[in-house]
């Protein structure tokens, strides 16, 4: 039976403002790297002794927060950074992006189409009220309610009865069964191997919210001024958009935190280096433009993590048929696979990474995160290393030759061959990066030219999304989620498949990745490895790199663990060297 693909990737576009083509990274040049592996946990050799209790640290960000401090309502990353300290999930992710129990154990019954959560012992809200299964049910009821103002409905829509409740046709959600205070069973309309990645897993404090009209919840003091959660730290004071003070929650279910408290502080980009140097900030993700300056500081350690975004060059292979709602691969320009492969070999991807991202990141050959359990081994894929000679050879074999001696290659029929390239403006590196890319292709005789100059961001979106006739090749990026399901971006009937690539075998593998057999993770990985091989060979996109997020951590702060999602793993284990034994 075909599984319904719930587009968690696209949900993330809505929730966090993730864009397909923006790039807020900047560069100040290439330098040798001295990044520590995250296994270091930001601990210096002289401070690997027993953790100490006490002390506070300052966590900084460079953009203001909204104070939508409820998981079901927040919209921007800055609020999420705060929520990472004050809230926990029923389901967690490992460093390799695999799911594991968080605040609850869970059982998935694919035949009965049910998910059962059992809350672990000793979990309380910050007001000392125990977490119960009613809080889990309440979260689903809020998110599915007709008056709900947030954007998470897709994460609960698979619960039986949620749609009728959402439409105001029922008084409750029929698929929710509260077995007892610690156990809840959800009956779903469909279930797939990635269901647990999509299903909402954050409870809401029913006792704290239930008297607030749902349409007013986002504006309430309970969310914006006095939020509570189940996490290791609780909010004590908020200066809107500027600072939040948190103190440890002594009854935290995973153990009393070592730190007494954390201050979340918003600083300007320009203050980054000095704030880290003088110890006014203990930990933050640093802007790329400040990398060299921060790297020179002797009181911080830098942790590098390959981000969940990746950059790519997209070929416009066709158009979107609005009436049939399918992609049609009818642009003859890039149908020759050797041309696409030659253009990949002609591109100095490492040079781009070095020149514009301080060398921080990892080259990729397929659109699954390198740390993912489903990622194909490099030995299973063609590595498109920079090789202009190989590019020239492939172009010759494909019939793209300079027949009139003007240095530009003609097409196999001897006709003039030019390629329009589109990219967005708005960032320091936009123009030089675009020039670098175009020059790589021109160096092998391809007459690639910028299509009307760099485009303003919204215009760029518009022409790519709507297949404007002059768009042939474009630089863009996507953000990945923890689950490797490509649904939403790569199927023949996916609108967001901007290259308009159509491949029957790819479609079959994507469907198979959500089949009943794919509940076996080993089998599911085999499916996705085969899918990656097809994309790596066919190259509907040239996959470039996953840039790195870099976290600066003061050496006094210990046990900081980072991964592709966050720098805030197990914050209850953070401690400072000047604490008490």
Coordinates of C-alpha atoms in Angstrom, one line a residue:
X1 CA 0.0 0.0 0.0
X2 CA 1.3 3.4 -0.9
X3 CA 2.1 5.6 2.1
X4 CA 1.1 9.2 2.3
X5 CA 4.2 11.3 2.4
X6 CA 3.9 14.0 5.0
X7 CA 6.1 16.8 3.9
X8 CA 8.1 17.6 7.0
X9 CA 10.8 19.2 4.9
X10 CA 8.2 21.7 3.6
X11 CA 6.7 22.2 7.0
X12 CA 10.1 23.4 8.2
X13 CA 10.1 26.0 5.4
X14 CA 6.9 27.4 7.0
X15 CA 7.9 27.0 10.6
X16 CA 11.4 28.5 10.6
X17 CA 11.4 30.7 7.6
X18 CA 13.9 28.4 5.9
X19 CA 14.6 29.4 2.3
X20 CA 15.6 27.5 -0.7
X21 CA 18.2 30.1 -1.9
X22 CA 19.3 32.5 0.7
X23 CA 22.8 32.5 2.1
X24 CA 23.6 34.6 5.2
X25 CA 27.2 33.4 5.4
X26 CA 30.1 35.7 4.7
X27 CA 33.8 35.2 4.4
X28 CA 37.0 36.9 5.1
X29 CA 39.3 34.6 3.3
X30 CA 40.9 31.1 3.5
X31 CA 42.9 30.0 6.5
X32 CA 44.1 26.7 8.0
X33 CA 41.5 25.2 10.3
X34 CA 41.9 24.5 14.0
X35 CA 38.5 23.2 14.7
X36 CA 38.0 20.7 17.5
X37 CA 36.0 17.5 17.0
X38 CA 32.8 17.7 19.0
X39 CA 33.8 14.6 20.9
X40 CA 36.1 17.0 22.8
X41 CA 33.0 18.3 24.4
X42 CA 34.7 21.7 24.8
X43 CA 36.8 20.3 27.7
X44 CA 40.4 21.4 27.9
X45 CA 43.0 18.8 29.0
X46 CA 43.5 20.5 32.3
X47 CA 39.8 20.4 33.1
X48 CA 38.7 16.9 32.4
X49 CA 38.1 16.2 36.1
X50 CA 34.8 15.5 37.9
X51 CA 32.1 18.1 37.1
X52 CA 31.4 20.9 39.6
X53 CA 28.2 22.4 40.7
X54 CA 27.4 26.1 40.6
X55 CA 28.1 29.1 38.4
X56 CA 26.3 30.7 35.5
X57 CA 27.0 31.1 31.8
X58 CA 25.9 33.5 29.1
X59 CA 24.5 32.1 25.8
X60 CA 24.4 34.6 23.0
X61 CA 22.6 35.0 19.7
X62 CA 22.8 37.8 17.2
X63 CA 19.1 38.3 16.4
X64 CA 16.3 39.3 18.8
X65 CA 13.7 36.7 20.0
X66 CA 9.9 37.0 19.7
X67 CA 9.1 35.5 23.1
X68 CA 6.8 32.8 21.6
X69 CA 8.1 30.4 24.1
X70 CA 5.8 27.5 23.4
X71 CA 6.9 24.7 21.0
X72 CA 3.6 24.6 19.3
X73 CA 3.7 28.3 18.5
X74 CA 7.2 29.6 17.9
X75 CA 8.3 30.6 14.5
X76 CA 12.0 31.7 14.6
X77 CA 15.2 30.0 15.5
X78 CA 16.0 32.5 18.3
X79 CA 13.0 31.4 20.3
X80 CA 13.9 27.8 19.6
X81 CA 17.3 28.4 21.2
X82 CA 15.5 29.4 24.4
X83 CA 13.1 26.5 24.2
X84 CA 16.0 24.1 24.0
X85 CA 16.8 25.1 27.6
X86 CA 13.3 25.0 29.0
X87 CA 11.5 22.2 27.1
X88 CA 12.1 18.5 26.3
X89 CA 10.5 16.2 23.7
X90 CA 8.8 12.8 24.0
X91 CA 11.1 11.7 21.1
X92 CA 14.8 12.6 20.8
X93 CA 17.4 12.4 18.0
X94 CA 20.9 11.0 18.1
X95 CA 24.0 12.5 16.6
X96 CA 23.4 10.3 13.6
X97 CA 19.8 11.7 13.3
X98 CA 18.2 8.5 14.5
X99 CA 15.1 8.6 16.7
X100 CA 15.2 7.5 20.3
X101 CA 13.0 7.8 23.4
X102 CA 13.0 11.1 25.1
X103 CA 10.5 11.9 27.9
X104 CA 8.5 8.8 26.9
X105 CA 9.0 5.3 25.6
X106 CA 7.0 4.6 22.5
X107 CA 5.6 1.6 20.6
X108 CA 4.6 1.8 16.9
X109 CA 2.1 -0.8 15.8
X110 CA 2.1 -0.6 12.0
X111 CA -0.8 -3.1 11.6
X112 CA -3.1 -1.4 14.1
X113 CA -1.9 2.0 12.9
X114 CA -1.2 3.1 16.5
X115 CA 1.5 4.9 18.4
X116 CA 1.6 4.4 22.2
X117 CA 3.6 6.8 24.4
X118 CA 4.4 5.9 28.0
X119 CA 5.8 8.8 30.0
X120 CA 8.9 8.1 32.0
X121 CA 9.0 8.4 35.8
X122 CA 9.6 11.7 37.7
X123 CA 8.9 14.3 35.0
X124 CA 7.4 17.5 36.2
X125 CA 6.6 20.9 34.8
X126 CA 8.5 23.9 36.2
X127 CA 5.6 24.6 38.6
X128 CA 6.1 21.1 40.1
X129 CA 3.0 19.7 38.4
X130 CA 3.6 16.2 37.1
X131 CA 3.6 15.6 33.3
X132 CA 0.7 13.4 32.3
X133 CA -0.8 11.9 29.2
X134 CA -3.5 14.6 29.4
X135 CA -0.8 17.1 28.6
X136 CA 0.1 15.2 25.4
X137 CA -3.5 15.0 24.4
X138 CA -4.0 18.7 25.1
X139 CA -1.1 19.6 22.8
X140 CA -2.8 17.7 19.9
X141 CA -6.2 19.3 20.7
X142 CA -4.7 22.8 20.7
X143 CA -2.8 22.3 17.4
X144 CA -5.8 20.8 15.7
X145 CA -8.3 23.3 17.0
X146 CA -10.0 25.6 14.5
X147 CA -8.8 28.7 16.5
X148 CA -5.1 27.6 16.6
X149 CA -2.9 30.3 15.3
X150 CA 0.3 28.3 14.8
X151 CA 1.7 26.3 11.9
X152 CA 2.0 22.8 13.2
X153 CA -1.3 21.3 12.2
X154 CA 0.4 19.0 9.6
X155 CA 2.2 17.3 12.5
X156 CA -1.1 16.2 14.1
X157 CA -3.3 15.8 11.0
X158 CA -2.6 12.1 10.7
X159 CA -4.4 11.4 14.0
X160 CA -7.8 9.8 13.4
X161 CA -10.5 12.4 13.8
X162 CA -8.1 15.4 13.8
X163 CA -9.4 16.6 10.5
X164 CA -13.1 16.7 11.6
X165 CA -12.1 18.4 14.8
X166 CA -10.0 20.9 12.8
X167 CA -13.0 21.7 10.6
X168 CA -15.2 22.2 13.7
X169 CA -17.3 19.1 12.9
X170 CA -16.4 17.3 16.1
X171 CA -15.9 18.2 19.8
X172 CA -12.7 16.2 20.2
X173 CA -10.2 14.0 18.4
X174 CA -11.5 10.5 18.2
X175 CA -8.1 8.9 17.7
X176 CA -6.8 9.9 21.1
X177 CA -7.1 7.3 23.9
X178 CA -5.8 8.4 27.3
X179 CA -5.1 4.9 28.9
X180 CA -4.0 6.3 32.2
X181 CA -1.9 9.3 33.6
X182 CA 1.3 8.0 32.0
X183 CA 0.1 6.2 28.8
X184 CA -1.7 7.5 25.7
X185 CA -2.4 5.7 22.5
X186 CA -3.0 7.5 19.2
X187 CA -4.9 5.9 16.3
X188 CA -3.6 7.2 13.0
X189 CA -5.1 7.3 9.6
X190 CA -1.9 6.1 8.1
X191 CA 1.5 5.0 9.4
X192 CA 4.9 5.0 7.7
X193 CA 8.5 4.4 8.7
X194 CA 8.9 8.2 9.1
X195 CA 5.7 8.8 11.1
X196 CA 7.6 9.3 14.4
X197 CA 9.7 11.9 12.7
X198 CA 6.6 13.9 11.8
X199 CA 4.2 13.3 14.7
X200 CA 4.1 16.1 17.2
X201 CA 6.1 15.1 20.3
X202 CA 5.9 18.1 22.6
X203 CA 3.2 18.1 25.3
X204 CA 1.6 21.3 26.5
X205 CA 0.8 22.1 30.2
X206 CA -3.0 21.6 30.2
X207 CA -3.4 23.0 33.8
X208 CA -1.5 26.1 32.8
X209 CA -3.1 26.9 29.5
X210 CA -6.6 25.4 29.6
X211 CA -8.4 28.6 30.8
X212 CA -6.8 30.7 28.0
X213 CA -8.8 30.9 24.7
X214 CA -6.7 29.1 22.1
X215 CA -6.8 32.0 19.7
X216 CA -5.3 34.2 22.5
X217 CA -2.6 31.7 23.6
X218 CA 0.2 33.1 21.6
X219 CA -0.3 36.6 23.1
X220 CA -0.7 35.3 26.6
X221 CA 1.6 35.9 29.6
X222 CA 1.8 32.1 30.0
X223 CA 3.7 31.9 26.7
X224 CA 5.5 35.3 26.3
X225 CA 6.3 36.3 29.9
X226 CA 6.0 33.4 32.3
X227 CA 6.5 30.2 30.2
X228 CA 7.0 26.8 31.8
X229 CA 8.4 23.6 30.5
X230 CA 9.9 20.3 31.6
X231 CA 13.5 21.1 30.6
X232 CA 16.6 21.6 32.8
X233 CA 16.2 25.4 33.2
X234 CA 13.2 27.6 33.9
X235 CA 12.6 31.2 33.0
X236 CA 12.8 33.8 35.8
X237 CA 13.0 37.1 34.0
X238 CA 12.5 38.4 30.4
X239 CA 13.6 41.7 28.9
X240 CA 11.7 41.4 25.6
X241 CA 14.0 40.8 22.6
X242 CA 17.1 41.3 24.7
X243 CA 17.8 39.0 27.5
X244 CA 16.2 36.0 29.3
X245 CA 17.4 34.8 32.7
X246 CA 17.0 31.1 33.5
X247 CA 17.7 29.2 36.7
X248 CA 18.2 25.5 37.1
X249 CA 15.2 23.3 37.7
X250 CA 16.2 21.2 40.7
X251 CA 13.7 18.5 40.0
X252 CA 14.7 18.0 36.4
X253 CA 13.8 14.4 35.4
X254 CA 17.3 13.5 34.1
X255 CA 19.1 14.9 37.2
X256 CA 19.7 18.2 38.8
X257 CA 21.7 20.5 36.4
X258 CA 25.2 21.5 37.5
X259 CA 24.9 25.1 36.5
X260 CA 22.9 27.5 38.8
X261 CA 21.6 29.4 35.7
X262 CA 22.0 30.6 32.2
X263 CA 21.5 34.1 30.7
X264 CA 20.3 34.2 27.1
X265 CA 21.6 37.5 25.6
X266 CA 21.2 39.1 22.2
X267 CA 24.3 40.9 20.9
X268 CA 25.2 42.6 17.7
X269 CA 27.3 40.8 15.2
X270 CA 30.0 43.4 15.6
X271 CA 30.3 42.6 19.3
X272 CA 30.9 38.9 18.8
X273 CA 34.7 38.8 19.1
X274 CA 35.0 41.2 22.0
X275 CA 32.2 39.6 24.0
X276 CA 33.9 36.2 23.7
X277 CA 37.3 37.6 24.4
X278 CA 36.3 39.3 27.6
X279 CA 34.1 36.5 28.8
X280 CA 30.8 38.3 28.6
X281 CA 29.6 35.5 26.4
X282 CA 30.4 31.9 27.1
X283 CA 28.9 30.1 24.1
X284 CA 27.3 31.1 20.8
X285 CA 27.2 30.2 17.1
X286 CA 29.6 32.6 15.4
X287 CA 28.9 34.5 12.1
X288 CA 31.3 33.3 9.4
X289 CA 32.6 36.8 9.0
X290 CA 33.9 36.6 12.6
X291 CA 35.5 33.2 12.3
X292 CA 39.2 34.3 11.8
X293 CA 39.0 36.8 14.7
X294 CA 37.3 34.4 17.1
X295 CA 39.7 31.6 16.1
X296 CA 42.6 33.7 17.2
X297 CA 41.2 34.0 20.8
X298 CA 43.1 31.8 23.3
X299 CA 40.2 31.5 25.7
X300 CA 37.7 29.7 23.5
X301 CA 37.3 26.4 21.7
X302 CA 35.6 26.1 18.4
X303 CA 33.3 23.2 17.6
X304 CA 32.4 22.6 13.9
X305 CA 29.2 20.8 12.9
X306 CA 28.1 20.1 9.4
X307 CA 24.8 21.9 9.1
X308 CA 21.5 20.4 7.8
X309 CA 21.5 22.7 4.8
X310 CA 23.2 22.0 1.5
X311 CA 23.9 24.1 -1.5
X312 CA 23.5 22.9 -5.1
X313 CA 23.4 24.0 -8.7
X314 CA 20.0 23.2 -10.3
X315 CA 19.4 22.4 -13.9
X316 CA 16.1 23.5 -15.3
X317 CA 15.1 20.2 -17.0
X318 CA 11.5 21.1 -17.7
X319 CA 8.4 22.8 -16.3
X320 CA 5.5 22.3 -13.8
X321 CA 2.2 21.3 -15.4
X322 CA -0.3 23.1 -13.3
X323 CA -3.3 21.3 -14.7
X324 CA -1.9 17.7 -14.2
X325 CA 0.2 18.7 -11.2
X326 CA 3.3 16.9 -12.4
X327 CA 6.7 17.9 -13.6
X328 CA 7.4 17.6 -17.3
X329 CA 11.0 17.1 -18.3
X330 CA 10.9 18.7 -21.7
X331 CA 13.8 21.1 -21.8
X332 CA 16.3 19.6 -24.3
X333 CA 19.2 21.8 -23.2
X334 CA 20.5 19.6 -20.4
X335 CA 19.2 16.2 -21.4
X336 CA 22.7 14.9 -22.1
X337 CA 23.9 13.4 -18.9
X338 CA 27.6 13.8 -19.9
X339 CA 27.0 17.6 -20.2
X340 CA 25.7 17.7 -16.6
X341 CA 28.6 15.5 -15.4
X342 CA 31.2 17.6 -17.2
X343 CA 29.8 20.7 -15.6
X344 CA 30.2 19.0 -12.2
X345 CA 33.8 18.1 -12.8
X346 CA 34.5 21.7 -14.1
X347 CA 33.3 23.2 -10.8
X348 CA 35.9 23.7 -8.0
X349 CA 33.6 23.0 -5.1
X350 CA 36.4 22.9 -2.6
X351 CA 37.7 26.2 -3.9
X352 CA 34.2 27.7 -3.3
X353 CA 34.1 26.3 0.2
X354 CA 37.6 27.6 1.0
X355 CA 37.1 31.0 -0.6
X356 CA 33.7 31.9 0.7
X357 CA 33.1 29.7 3.8
X358 CA 36.5 29.8 5.4
X359 CA 36.9 26.2 4.3
X360 CA 34.3 25.1 6.8
X361 CA 32.0 22.4 5.6
X362 CA 31.9 19.1 3.7
X363 CA 31.5 18.4 0.0
X364 CA 28.5 16.2 -0.7
X365 CA 27.6 13.9 -3.6
X366 CA 24.0 13.3 -2.8
X367 CA 21.2 15.2 -0.9
X368 CA 21.3 13.3 2.4
X369 CA 23.2 14.7 5.3
X370 CA 26.7 13.2 5.7
X371 CA 26.0 12.3 9.4
X372 CA 22.7 10.6 8.6
X373 CA 22.3 6.8 9.2
X374 CA 21.0 6.7 5.6
X375 CA 23.9 8.4 4.0
X376 CA 25.7 6.4 1.2
X377 CA 29.3 5.7 1.7
X378 CA 31.6 7.8 -0.5
X379 CA 32.9 4.5 -2.1
X380 CA 29.3 3.9 -3.4
X381 CA 29.1 7.2 -5.3
X382 CA 31.0 9.0 -8.0
X383 CA 33.0 11.8 -6.4
X384 CA 33.0 14.8 -8.7
X385 CA 36.4 16.2 -7.8
X386 CA 37.6 19.3 -9.6
X387 CA 39.0 18.0 -12.9
X388 CA 38.8 20.4 -15.8
X389 CA 40.6 18.0 -18.1
X390 CA 38.0 15.3 -17.4
X391 CA 35.3 17.9 -17.9
X392 CA 36.7 18.9 -21.3
X393 CA 36.9 15.2 -22.4
X394 CA 33.3 14.5 -21.5
X395 CA 32.2 17.7 -23.3
X396 CA 34.1 16.5 -26.4
X397 CA 32.6 13.1 -26.2
X398 CA 29.1 14.6 -25.9
X399 CA 29.7 16.7 -29.0
X400 CA 30.1 20.1 -27.4
X401 CA 33.2 21.4 -29.3
X402 CA 34.5 24.8 -30.3
X403 CA 34.0 24.5 -34.1
X404 CA 34.5 28.1 -35.0
X405 CA 37.5 28.9 -32.9
X406 CA 36.0 31.6 -30.8
X407 CA 36.9 29.7 -27.5
X408 CA 33.2 28.8 -26.8
X409 CA 31.9 25.4 -27.4
X410 CA 29.0 24.9 -29.8
X411 CA 26.3 22.3 -29.2
X412 CA 26.4 18.8 -31.0
X413 CA 24.6 20.3 -34.0
X414 CA 27.2 23.1 -34.3
X415 CA 24.9 25.8 -33.1
X416 CA 25.9 28.6 -30.6
X417 CA 25.6 27.2 -27.1
X418 CA 25.0 29.6 -24.2
X419 CA 23.8 29.0 -20.7
X420 CA 21.9 31.4 -18.4
X421 CA 22.9 31.3 -14.7
X422 CA 20.7 32.7 -12.0
X423 CA 21.7 33.5 -8.4
X424 CA 20.3 35.7 -5.6
X425 CA 21.8 39.0 -4.4
X426 CA 21.8 40.5 -0.9
X427 CA 24.9 39.0 0.8
X428 CA 28.6 39.9 0.8
X429 CA 29.6 36.7 -1.0
X430 CA 26.8 36.6 -3.6
X431 CA 28.7 38.4 -6.4
X432 CA 32.2 37.0 -5.9
X433 CA 30.9 33.5 -5.5
X434 CA 28.8 33.7 -8.6
X435 CA 31.7 35.1 -10.6
X436 CA 33.9 32.2 -9.3
X437 CA 31.3 29.6 -10.4
X438 CA 30.8 31.1 -13.8
X439 CA 34.6 31.4 -14.4
X440 CA 35.0 27.6 -13.7
X441 CA 32.6 26.8 -16.5
X442 CA 34.0 29.3 -18.8
X443 CA 37.5 27.9 -18.3
X444 CA 36.3 24.6 -20.0
X445 CA 34.8 26.5 -22.9
X446 CA 31.2 26.8 -21.8
X447 CA 29.6 30.2 -22.5
X448 CA 27.8 30.6 -19.1
X449 CA 26.5 34.1 -18.4
X450 CA 24.6 35.7 -15.6
X451 CA 21.0 36.0 -16.4
X452 CA 20.2 39.7 -16.1
X453 CA 22.4 40.2 -13.0
X454 CA 22.0 39.0 -9.5
X455 CA 18.3 38.9 -8.6
X456 CA 16.6 40.3 -5.5
X457 CA 15.7 37.4 -3.2
X458 CA 11.9 37.5 -3.8
X459 CA 12.3 37.9 -7.5
X460 CA 14.8 35.0 -7.6
X461 CA 12.2 32.8 -5.8
X462 CA 9.6 33.8 -8.2
X463 CA 11.4 33.0 -11.4
X464 CA 12.8 29.7 -10.2
X465 CA 9.5 28.5 -8.7
X466 CA 7.5 29.5 -11.8
X467 CA 9.9 28.2 -14.4
X468 CA 10.5 31.6 -16.0
X469 CA 11.6 30.9 -19.6
X470 CA 15.1 32.4 -19.3
X471 CA 16.0 30.4 -16.2
X472 CA 18.3 27.5 -17.2
X473 CA 20.8 27.0 -14.3
X474 CA 20.6 28.3 -10.8
X475 CA 22.4 28.4 -7.4
X476 CA 20.2 27.5 -4.5
X477 CA 20.1 25.5 -1.2
X478 CA 17.7 23.4 0.9
X479 CA 17.5 22.6 4.5
X480 CA 17.3 18.9 5.4
X481 CA 15.4 17.3 8.3
X482 CA 16.5 14.4 10.4
X483 CA 14.5 11.8 8.4
X484 CA 16.0 11.0 4.9
X485 CA 12.6 10.7 3.1
X486 CA 13.0 12.8 -0.1
X487 CA 9.2 13.3 -0.5
X488 CA 8.3 16.8 -1.3
X489 CA 11.5 17.6 -3.3
X490 CA 12.2 14.8 -5.7
X491 CA 9.2 13.0 -6.9
X492 CA 7.7 13.5 -10.3
X493 CA 4.6 15.1 -8.8
X494 CA 6.4 17.3 -6.2
X495 CA 6.0 21.0 -7.0
X496 CA 9.2 21.9 -5.0
X497 CA 11.2 19.7 -7.4
X498 CA 12.5 22.9 -9.0
X499 CA 14.7 21.1 -11.5
X500 CA 11.6 19.4 -12.8
X501 CA 13.4 16.1 -12.9
X502 CA 11.4 13.1 -13.7
X503 CA 12.7 9.6 -13.1
X504 CA 10.5 6.5 -12.7
X505 CA 13.1 4.5 -10.7
X506 CA 13.6 7.4 -8.3
X507 CA 9.9 7.6 -7.7
X508 CA 9.6 3.9 -7.1
X509 CA 12.5 4.0 -4.5
X510 CA 11.0 7.0 -2.7
X511 CA 7.7 5.1 -2.4
X512 CA 9.6 2.0 -1.3
X513 CA 11.3 4.0 1.4
X514 CA 7.9 4.5 3.1
X515 CA 6.6 1.0 2.5
X516 CA 5.9 -1.6 5.1
X517 CA 9.2 -3.3 4.4
X518 CA 11.0 -0.1 5.2
X519 CA 10.0 -0.3 8.8
X520 CA 13.2 -2.4 8.9
X521 CA 15.8 0.4 9.0
X522 CA 18.4 -1.7 7.4
X523 CA 16.2 -2.3 4.4
X524 CA 15.2 1.4 4.3
X525 CA 18.9 2.4 4.2
X526 CA 19.5 0.1 1.3
X527 CA 16.6 1.8 -0.5
X528 CA 18.0 5.3 0.1
X529 CA 21.5 4.3 -0.8
X530 CA 20.2 3.1 -4.2
X531 CA 18.2 6.3 -4.6
X532 CA 21.4 8.4 -3.8
X533 CA 23.3 6.4 -6.5
X534 CA 20.7 7.3 -9.1
X535 CA 20.9 11.1 -8.3
X536 CA 24.6 10.9 -8.1
X537 CA 24.8 9.4 -11.6
X538 CA 22.0 11.3 -13.3
X539 CA 22.8 14.7 -11.6
X540 CA 19.6 16.6 -11.9
X541 CA 21.5 18.9 -9.6
X542 CA 25.2 19.4 -9.0
X543 CA 25.4 18.8 -5.2
X544 CA 28.0 21.2 -3.8
X545 CA 28.6 21.2 0.0
X546 CA 27.0 21.3 3.4
X547 CA 28.6 24.3 5.2
X548 CA 29.5 24.1 8.8
X549 CA 28.0 25.8 11.8
X550 CA 30.7 26.9 14.2
X551 CA 30.2 27.2 17.9
X552 CA 32.5 29.2 20.1
X553 CA 32.8 27.9 23.7
X554 CA 34.7 29.5 26.5
X555 CA 37.2 27.1 27.9
X556 CA 35.7 27.4 31.4
X557 CA 32.5 25.8 30.2
X558 CA 32.7 22.0 30.1
X559 CA 30.7 19.1 28.7
X560 CA 29.2 21.1 25.7
X561 CA 28.1 18.6 23.1
X562 CA 27.1 19.8 19.6
X563 CA 25.6 18.0 16.6
X564 CA 23.9 18.9 13.3
X565 CA 20.8 20.2 15.1
X566 CA 22.1 22.2 18.0
X567 CA 24.8 23.2 20.4
X568 CA 22.4 22.5 23.3
X569 CA 22.6 18.8 23.8
X570 CA 22.2 17.7 27.5
X571 CA 22.6 21.1 28.9
X572 CA 21.9 19.8 32.4
X573 CA 25.5 18.3 32.1
X574 CA 27.2 21.7 31.4
X575 CA 29.5 22.9 34.2
X576 CA 32.1 25.5 34.8
X577 CA 35.6 25.0 36.1
X578 CA 35.1 27.6 38.9
X579 CA 32.1 25.7 40.3
X580 CA 32.1 23.8 43.6
X581 CA 33.1 20.1 43.9

